Short mmCIF file of C-alpha atoms in Angstrom, two decimals:
data_model
loop_
_atom_site.label_atom_id
_atom_site.label_comp_id
_atom_site.label_asym_id
_atom_site.label_seq_id
_atom_site.Cartn_x
_atom_site.Cartn_y
_atom_site.Cartn_z
CA MET A 1 69.56 111.58 99.87
CA GLU A 2 72.52 109.01 99.83
CA HIS A 3 73.03 109.71 96.34
CA LEU A 4 74.50 113.32 97.02
CA ILE A 5 77.25 111.37 99.53
CA ASN A 6 80.74 112.00 98.51
CA ASP A 7 81.54 109.42 95.97
CA ARG A 8 85.06 109.02 97.62
CA VAL A 9 83.53 108.62 101.12
CA LYS A 10 81.51 106.03 99.80
CA ASN A 11 83.41 104.11 97.92
CA ILE A 12 85.74 103.29 100.65
CA GLN A 13 85.44 100.52 103.29
CA ILE A 14 85.71 100.01 107.04
CA SER A 15 89.08 98.46 107.90
CA GLY A 16 89.12 94.58 107.59
CA ILE A 17 90.77 94.42 110.26
CA ARG A 18 87.70 95.88 112.37
CA THR A 19 85.39 94.22 110.45
CA PHE A 20 86.61 90.85 111.41
CA PHE A 21 87.00 91.49 115.02
CA ASN A 22 83.24 93.14 115.20
CA MET A 23 82.22 89.81 113.17
CA VAL A 24 84.17 87.28 115.67
CA SER A 25 82.52 88.67 118.64
CA GLN A 26 79.45 86.89 118.38
CA TYR A 27 81.44 84.14 118.97
CA GLU A 28 81.68 82.74 122.71
CA ASP A 29 84.96 81.80 124.24
CA VAL A 30 87.15 82.86 121.21
CA LEU A 31 90.95 84.03 121.38
CA SER A 32 90.97 86.95 119.91
CA LEU A 33 94.93 87.77 118.45
CA THR A 34 93.57 90.27 115.61
CA ILE A 35 93.94 93.87 117.39
CA GLY A 36 96.89 96.09 117.85
CA GLN A 37 96.60 97.20 121.18
CA PRO A 38 99.21 97.04 123.71
CA ASP A 39 97.88 94.49 126.90
CA PHE A 40 100.37 97.11 128.73
CA LEU A 41 98.62 99.81 131.31
CA THR A 42 99.46 103.40 130.27
CA PRO A 43 102.44 104.08 133.09
CA ASP A 44 101.45 105.22 136.42
CA SER A 45 103.23 108.33 136.08
CA VAL A 46 101.61 109.58 132.81
CA LYS A 47 98.29 108.93 134.18
CA THR A 48 99.13 111.09 137.36
CA ALA A 49 100.55 113.84 135.25
CA ALA A 50 96.78 114.25 133.44
CA LYS A 51 95.36 113.87 136.79
CA GLN A 52 96.81 116.68 138.00
CA ALA A 53 96.62 118.61 135.15
CA ILE A 54 92.40 118.44 135.26
CA ASP A 55 92.90 119.45 138.55
CA GLN A 56 94.96 122.21 137.96
CA ASN A 57 92.22 123.09 134.85
CA LYS A 58 94.58 123.15 131.83
CA THR A 59 92.01 121.74 130.17
CA SER A 60 91.39 125.37 127.38
CA TYR A 61 92.78 125.16 123.67
CA THR A 62 96.54 125.01 123.53
CA HIS A 63 98.78 126.25 120.21
CA ASN A 64 97.74 124.69 117.20
CA ALA A 65 100.86 122.88 116.96
CA GLY A 66 100.54 121.87 120.29
CA ILE A 67 101.90 123.28 123.76
CA LEU A 68 105.88 124.18 123.21
CA GLU A 69 107.22 121.94 126.14
CA LEU A 70 105.81 118.38 124.44
CA ARG A 71 107.29 119.86 120.95
CA GLN A 72 110.52 120.78 122.80
CA ALA A 73 110.40 116.77 124.54
CA ALA A 74 109.37 114.73 121.43
CA SER A 75 112.63 116.66 119.37
CA GLN A 76 114.33 116.31 122.14
CA PHE A 77 113.59 112.38 122.11
CA VAL A 78 113.97 111.90 118.28
CA ARG A 79 117.28 113.52 118.33
CA THR A 80 118.55 111.05 121.53
CA ASN A 81 116.91 107.99 119.88
CA TYR A 82 116.90 108.20 116.41
CA ASN A 83 119.25 111.25 115.80
CA GLN A 84 116.55 113.29 114.12
CA GLN A 85 117.08 117.00 114.12
CA TYR A 86 113.66 119.00 114.04
CA ASP A 87 113.25 122.61 115.67
CA PRO A 88 110.28 122.40 118.19
CA GLU A 89 108.81 125.71 117.25
CA THR A 90 108.40 125.32 113.37
CA GLU A 91 108.53 121.57 112.62
CA VAL A 92 107.11 119.40 115.23
CA ILE A 93 103.34 119.23 115.29
CA VAL A 94 101.14 116.99 117.68
CA THR A 95 98.10 115.50 116.43
CA ILE A 96 95.06 113.19 117.60
CA GLY A 97 97.25 110.20 116.76
CA ALA A 98 99.36 109.06 114.00
CA SER A 99 96.29 108.64 111.68
CA GLN A 100 95.40 112.24 111.91
CA ALA A 101 99.42 112.80 111.11
CA ILE A 102 99.18 110.54 107.95
CA ASP A 103 95.54 112.18 106.91
CA ILE A 104 96.95 115.82 107.35
CA ALA A 105 100.60 115.12 105.75
CA MET A 106 98.12 113.42 102.68
CA ARG A 107 96.17 116.16 101.72
CA THR A 108 98.75 118.69 102.43
CA ILE A 109 101.16 117.15 99.46
CA LEU A 110 98.75 114.95 97.10
CA GLU A 111 96.80 116.14 94.60
CA GLU A 112 93.95 115.38 91.86
CA GLY A 113 95.69 112.47 90.04
CA SER A 114 99.22 111.96 92.43
CA GLU A 115 100.65 108.23 92.57
CA VAL A 116 101.54 107.63 96.27
CA ILE A 117 103.84 103.94 95.65
CA LEU A 118 103.38 101.67 99.27
CA PRO A 119 104.25 98.11 100.25
CA GLY A 120 101.68 95.66 99.89
CA PRO A 121 100.32 94.08 101.60
CA VAL A 122 100.14 96.81 104.33
CA TYR A 123 98.22 98.51 106.96
CA PRO A 124 94.81 99.37 105.85
CA GLY A 125 94.62 102.91 106.98
CA TYR A 126 96.68 104.44 104.02
CA GLU A 127 94.64 103.65 101.06
CA PRO A 128 91.30 105.52 101.96
CA LEU A 129 93.36 108.91 103.12
CA ILE A 130 95.17 108.70 99.55
CA ARG A 131 91.69 108.31 97.81
CA LEU A 132 90.24 111.18 99.97
CA ALA A 133 93.10 113.14 98.83
CA GLY A 134 92.19 112.00 94.73
CA ALA A 135 95.14 110.68 94.76
CA ILE A 136 96.20 106.71 93.82
CA PRO A 137 97.52 104.29 95.59
CA VAL A 138 100.40 102.25 93.47
CA HIS A 139 100.47 99.07 95.67
CA VAL A 140 104.23 97.24 95.11
CA ASP A 141 104.12 93.35 95.91
CA THR A 142 106.80 92.67 98.34
CA THR A 143 105.98 88.94 99.09
CA ASN A 144 108.73 88.12 97.21
CA THR A 145 111.94 90.41 99.12
CA GLY A 146 110.28 89.80 102.78
CA PHE A 147 108.03 92.26 102.76
CA ARG A 148 110.82 95.07 102.14
CA LEU A 149 109.81 98.03 99.52
CA THR A 150 113.58 98.15 97.99
CA ALA A 151 114.95 100.69 95.87
CA ASP A 152 114.57 98.11 92.59
CA LEU A 153 111.15 97.50 93.26
CA ILE A 154 110.13 101.66 93.77
CA ASN A 155 111.96 102.49 90.37
CA GLN A 156 109.96 99.76 88.89
CA HIS A 157 106.61 101.96 90.01
CA ILE A 158 107.68 105.42 89.31
CA THR A 159 106.10 107.84 87.01
CA GLU A 160 106.01 111.06 86.48
CA LYS A 161 103.07 111.16 88.65
CA THR A 162 104.64 110.24 92.07
CA ARG A 163 103.89 112.33 94.53
CA CYS A 164 105.14 110.62 97.16
CA ILE A 165 106.71 106.93 98.70
CA ILE A 166 105.26 105.50 101.67
CA LEU A 167 107.94 103.71 104.15
CA PRO A 168 105.98 102.22 107.09
CA TYR A 169 108.69 100.22 108.80
CA PRO A 170 108.77 98.11 111.72
CA SER A 171 105.71 97.12 109.41
CA ASN A 172 102.37 96.34 110.27
CA PRO A 173 101.22 93.53 109.38
CA THR A 174 104.47 92.18 108.76
CA GLY A 175 106.91 93.45 111.77
CA VAL A 176 110.35 93.53 109.24
CA THR A 177 111.98 97.01 109.30
CA LEU A 178 114.51 98.55 106.80
CA SER A 179 118.40 98.11 107.52
CA LYS A 180 120.67 101.51 106.98
CA THR A 181 121.86 100.17 103.97
CA GLU A 182 118.12 99.54 102.47
CA LEU A 183 117.23 103.02 103.22
CA GLU A 184 120.32 104.30 101.36
CA ASP A 185 119.30 102.47 98.26
CA ILE A 186 116.49 104.40 98.31
CA ALA A 187 117.34 107.67 99.13
CA THR A 188 120.17 107.13 95.87
CA LEU A 189 117.26 106.22 93.95
CA LEU A 190 115.23 109.40 95.13
CA HIS A 191 118.14 112.32 95.94
CA ASP A 192 117.13 113.89 91.88
CA LYS A 193 113.68 113.03 92.12
CA ASP A 194 110.94 115.33 93.28
CA ILE A 195 109.51 113.01 95.40
CA PHE A 196 108.35 112.82 99.19
CA VAL A 197 108.43 110.16 101.94
CA LEU A 198 106.22 109.49 104.24
CA SER A 199 107.74 107.38 106.67
CA ASP A 200 105.66 105.76 109.46
CA GLU A 201 107.46 105.21 112.56
CA ILE A 202 104.84 104.67 115.30
CA TYR A 203 106.44 101.05 115.89
CA SER A 204 110.11 102.71 116.21
CA GLU A 205 110.41 101.81 120.00
CA LEU A 206 109.41 98.42 119.34
CA VAL A 207 112.68 97.68 117.32
CA PHE A 208 114.67 93.64 118.53
CA ASP A 209 117.16 93.47 116.22
CA GLY A 210 119.46 96.45 115.82
CA LYS A 211 118.26 99.48 116.02
CA HIS A 212 115.33 101.69 114.49
CA GLU A 213 116.72 103.28 111.34
CA SER A 214 115.08 106.32 109.85
CA ILE A 215 115.09 107.57 106.40
CA ALA A 216 114.72 111.23 107.24
CA THR A 217 118.91 111.33 109.06
CA ILE A 218 120.50 110.81 105.91
CA PRO A 219 121.21 114.51 104.67
CA SER A 220 119.49 114.24 100.99
CA MET A 221 116.77 112.93 102.21
CA ARG A 222 115.66 115.47 104.84
CA ASP A 223 114.03 118.01 103.25
CA LYS A 224 111.87 115.74 101.46
CA THR A 225 110.76 113.35 104.62
CA ILE A 226 107.56 113.44 106.60
CA VAL A 227 107.69 111.34 109.53
CA VAL A 228 104.84 110.14 112.02
CA ASN A 229 105.35 109.06 115.37
CA GLY A 230 103.59 108.99 118.56
CA VAL A 231 103.43 107.52 121.69
CA SER A 232 100.48 105.08 121.28
CA LYS A 233 102.31 101.95 121.06
CA SER A 234 105.66 102.87 122.94
CA HIS A 235 103.76 103.81 126.15
CA SER A 236 100.67 101.53 125.96
CA MET A 237 98.13 105.14 124.97
CA THR A 238 96.55 104.41 121.99
CA GLY A 239 93.54 105.88 123.73
CA TRP A 240 95.06 109.40 124.83
CA ARG A 241 95.90 110.12 120.66
CA ILE A 242 98.80 111.60 120.52
CA GLY A 243 100.64 111.53 117.45
CA LEU A 244 103.75 113.40 116.28
CA LEU A 245 104.55 114.91 113.00
CA PHE A 246 108.24 115.79 112.09
CA ALA A 247 108.99 117.28 108.91
CA PRO A 248 110.84 120.83 107.21
CA ALA A 249 109.58 123.63 108.10
CA TYR A 250 108.63 125.18 104.82
CA ILE A 251 106.20 121.25 104.45
CA SER A 252 105.06 121.90 108.07
CA LYS A 253 104.03 125.68 107.97
CA HIS A 254 101.53 124.10 105.52
CA MET A 255 100.57 120.96 107.44
CA LEU A 256 99.22 123.27 110.27
CA LYS A 257 97.14 125.06 108.44
CA VAL A 258 95.39 121.87 107.59
CA HIS A 259 95.50 120.45 111.17
CA GLN A 260 93.87 124.11 112.56
CA TYR A 261 91.14 123.76 110.15
CA ASN A 262 90.53 119.95 110.79
CA VAL A 263 90.56 119.90 114.99
CA SER A 264 92.00 123.39 116.14
CA CYS A 265 94.44 121.14 118.50
CA ALA A 266 94.94 118.02 120.28
CA SER A 267 93.79 117.64 123.66
CA SER A 268 95.21 119.59 126.60
CA ILE A 269 95.34 116.73 128.93
CA SER A 270 96.73 114.22 126.54
CA GLN A 271 99.46 116.60 125.83
CA ILE A 272 100.26 116.79 128.78
CA ALA A 273 100.24 113.10 129.37
CA ALA A 274 102.62 112.81 126.72
CA LEU A 275 104.63 115.06 128.00
CA GLU A 276 105.21 113.36 130.93
CA ALA A 277 105.70 109.73 128.69
CA LEU A 278 108.75 111.29 126.80
CA THR A 279 110.41 112.84 129.54
CA THR A 280 110.33 111.19 133.08
CA ALA A 281 108.53 107.80 132.10
CA LYS A 282 110.73 107.84 128.39
CA ASP A 283 112.30 104.56 129.17
CA GLU A 284 109.15 102.91 130.39
CA SER A 285 108.37 101.21 126.50
CA ILE A 286 111.99 99.67 127.13
CA LEU A 287 110.60 97.32 129.57
CA MET A 288 107.48 97.02 127.02
CA LYS A 289 109.92 95.85 124.13
CA GLN A 290 111.69 93.09 126.20
CA GLU A 291 108.11 91.60 127.02
CA TYR A 292 107.46 91.65 123.36
CA GLU A 293 110.76 90.12 122.16
CA LYS A 294 110.00 87.59 124.72
CA ARG A 295 106.82 86.55 122.98
CA ARG A 296 108.11 87.64 119.19
CA ASN A 297 110.55 84.24 119.98
CA TYR A 298 108.14 82.10 121.82
CA VAL A 299 105.45 82.70 119.06
CA TYR A 300 107.74 82.31 116.15
CA GLU A 301 109.18 78.99 117.13
CA ARG A 302 105.58 77.76 117.83
CA LEU A 303 104.35 78.53 114.09
CA VAL A 304 107.76 77.20 112.59
CA ALA A 305 107.35 74.24 114.69
CA MET A 306 103.61 73.90 113.52
CA GLY A 307 105.36 74.09 109.51
CA PHE A 308 104.38 77.30 109.02
CA GLU A 309 106.51 79.47 106.37
CA VAL A 310 106.67 83.35 108.14
CA GLU A 311 109.04 85.84 108.44
CA LYS A 312 110.68 86.52 111.39
CA PRO A 313 109.83 90.47 112.69
CA SER A 314 112.44 92.31 113.57
CA GLY A 315 110.10 94.76 115.48
CA ALA A 316 106.32 96.01 116.80
CA PHE A 317 104.14 93.03 117.76
CA TYR A 318 102.60 91.01 114.85
CA LEU A 319 103.59 88.09 112.76
CA PHE A 320 102.61 87.45 109.31
CA PRO A 321 102.58 83.35 108.53
CA SER A 322 101.55 82.35 104.95
CA ILE A 323 98.63 79.90 105.01
CA GLN A 324 98.97 79.22 101.37
CA LYS A 325 99.68 75.25 101.49
CA PHE A 326 96.19 74.93 103.21
CA HIS A 327 94.29 75.82 100.00
CA LYS A 328 91.79 78.14 101.94
CA SER A 329 91.41 82.00 101.24
CA SER A 330 92.84 83.75 103.95
CA PHE A 331 88.97 84.46 105.06
CA ASP A 332 87.95 80.97 105.00
CA PHE A 333 91.32 79.63 106.76
CA ALA A 334 90.57 82.77 109.73
CA LEU A 335 86.69 81.68 109.65
CA SER A 336 87.16 78.39 110.51
CA LEU A 337 89.76 78.83 113.21
CA VAL A 338 87.10 80.77 114.62
CA LYS A 339 84.59 78.43 114.43
CA ASP A 340 86.47 74.97 115.03
CA ALA A 341 89.47 76.07 117.07
CA GLY A 342 87.88 79.29 119.13
CA VAL A 343 91.19 81.39 118.01
CA ALA A 344 90.69 84.64 115.78
CA LEU A 345 93.40 85.75 113.34
CA VAL A 346 93.22 88.59 110.88
CA PRO A 347 92.78 87.64 107.13
CA GLY A 348 95.52 88.79 105.20
CA ASN A 349 93.48 89.90 102.76
CA ALA A 350 92.42 92.91 105.26
CA PHE A 351 96.47 94.55 104.23
CA SER A 352 95.71 95.37 100.60
CA THR A 353 94.70 91.99 97.80
CA LEU A 354 98.54 91.44 98.22
CA GLY A 355 97.90 89.80 101.66
CA GLU A 356 95.83 86.72 100.69
CA GLY A 357 97.29 83.50 101.14
CA TYR A 358 98.57 84.87 104.51
CA VAL A 359 96.94 86.01 108.42
CA ARG A 360 98.12 88.12 110.78
CA LEU A 361 98.84 87.35 114.58
CA SER A 362 99.13 89.64 117.15
CA TYR A 363 101.07 88.99 119.99
CA ALA A 364 100.22 92.25 122.03
CA TYR A 365 98.65 89.62 124.07
CA SER A 366 99.52 87.83 127.69
CA MET A 367 102.19 84.79 127.68
CA ASP A 368 99.25 82.41 129.16
CA THR A 369 96.79 83.81 126.12
CA LEU A 370 99.68 83.27 123.22
CA THR A 371 100.11 79.81 124.85
CA GLU A 372 96.37 78.74 124.61
CA ALA A 373 95.55 80.21 121.19
CA LEU A 374 98.57 78.44 119.96
CA ASN A 375 97.90 75.48 121.59
CA ARG A 376 94.29 75.68 120.09
CA LEU A 377 95.75 76.50 116.64
CA GLU A 378 98.07 73.54 116.61
CA HIS A 379 95.41 71.13 117.89
CA HIS A 380 93.10 72.44 115.03
CA LEU A 381 95.64 71.75 112.27
CA ASN A 382 96.31 68.31 113.46
CA LYS A 383 93.27 67.18 113.48
CA ASN A 384 92.60 68.96 109.85
#
């Protein structure tokens, strides 16, 4: 009876990141730099808060939008760190990870045939959610603009069907981000247009050069912008599955309906852990960021010394070097690297067809692992 399965579901694919990760797991002695999983432990005080919550039987449903204390802490956190202003009672929703936040946002604002502009190469989690909502992803080639989705590029792709623009910065897979000037240019373009912006800021705490800027802080854009954030990357809490969704009340009240019927609420225990992360443990991300910056500098310098063309990332924990000069597809290059050198990187075409000719390297690994992996990579290149 498979012919009865929803065609939209049948036509989407498992993430190329996971597909390649699972494929290389069959090989022995492979150093995998594929997954964006922080190698730090969740802060001790966060774990303690969760254990205490279990012992105190805080295991029931919460408010659909999340416990008010967490929404208040989240509102304060983004106000202090990014100058974003959101009412915790009406403009903040606690979700099951950033992925669910993106999903309910897309299902709230998109209709059949709507178009969504997003940069390419880009994290592969957006396109399936756009298509499941009946909308059409419009990938914009950013390989000639340092992987930045500029106002000029956006303007070239706007049509009467454009409903949303996705700004995923700092970026997965490239690590680049947008400056305040670049965001202001986009705001100027959109000020008289009925187009939403989804600003995915999950890596906002991991910006090395300057500070994170959000388009939501530009007055003309606040009522058009949905901000996605969370504690997965900033506090090494990927498995706790807590995302944060910020939007004007007139949007949030509708997203909350989708969220309610989708999951009821996020895990009560994880919410209490996230509350601890955004209050007592709010500065834990600073120590992680400092270590990631050291790793970024080391890996970037090694790749440049090997002759790679690569954009120096401003945030997150990825580099996206070009492998075009090796005259192999991204998949073939990555597979030969696994087989011959015991190093796994993600083929660039996992991040849309515009990622072909690149590979993604995650430096969310220990310095020892990165050093050995880069030594193997260098030996592989010298041998070939």
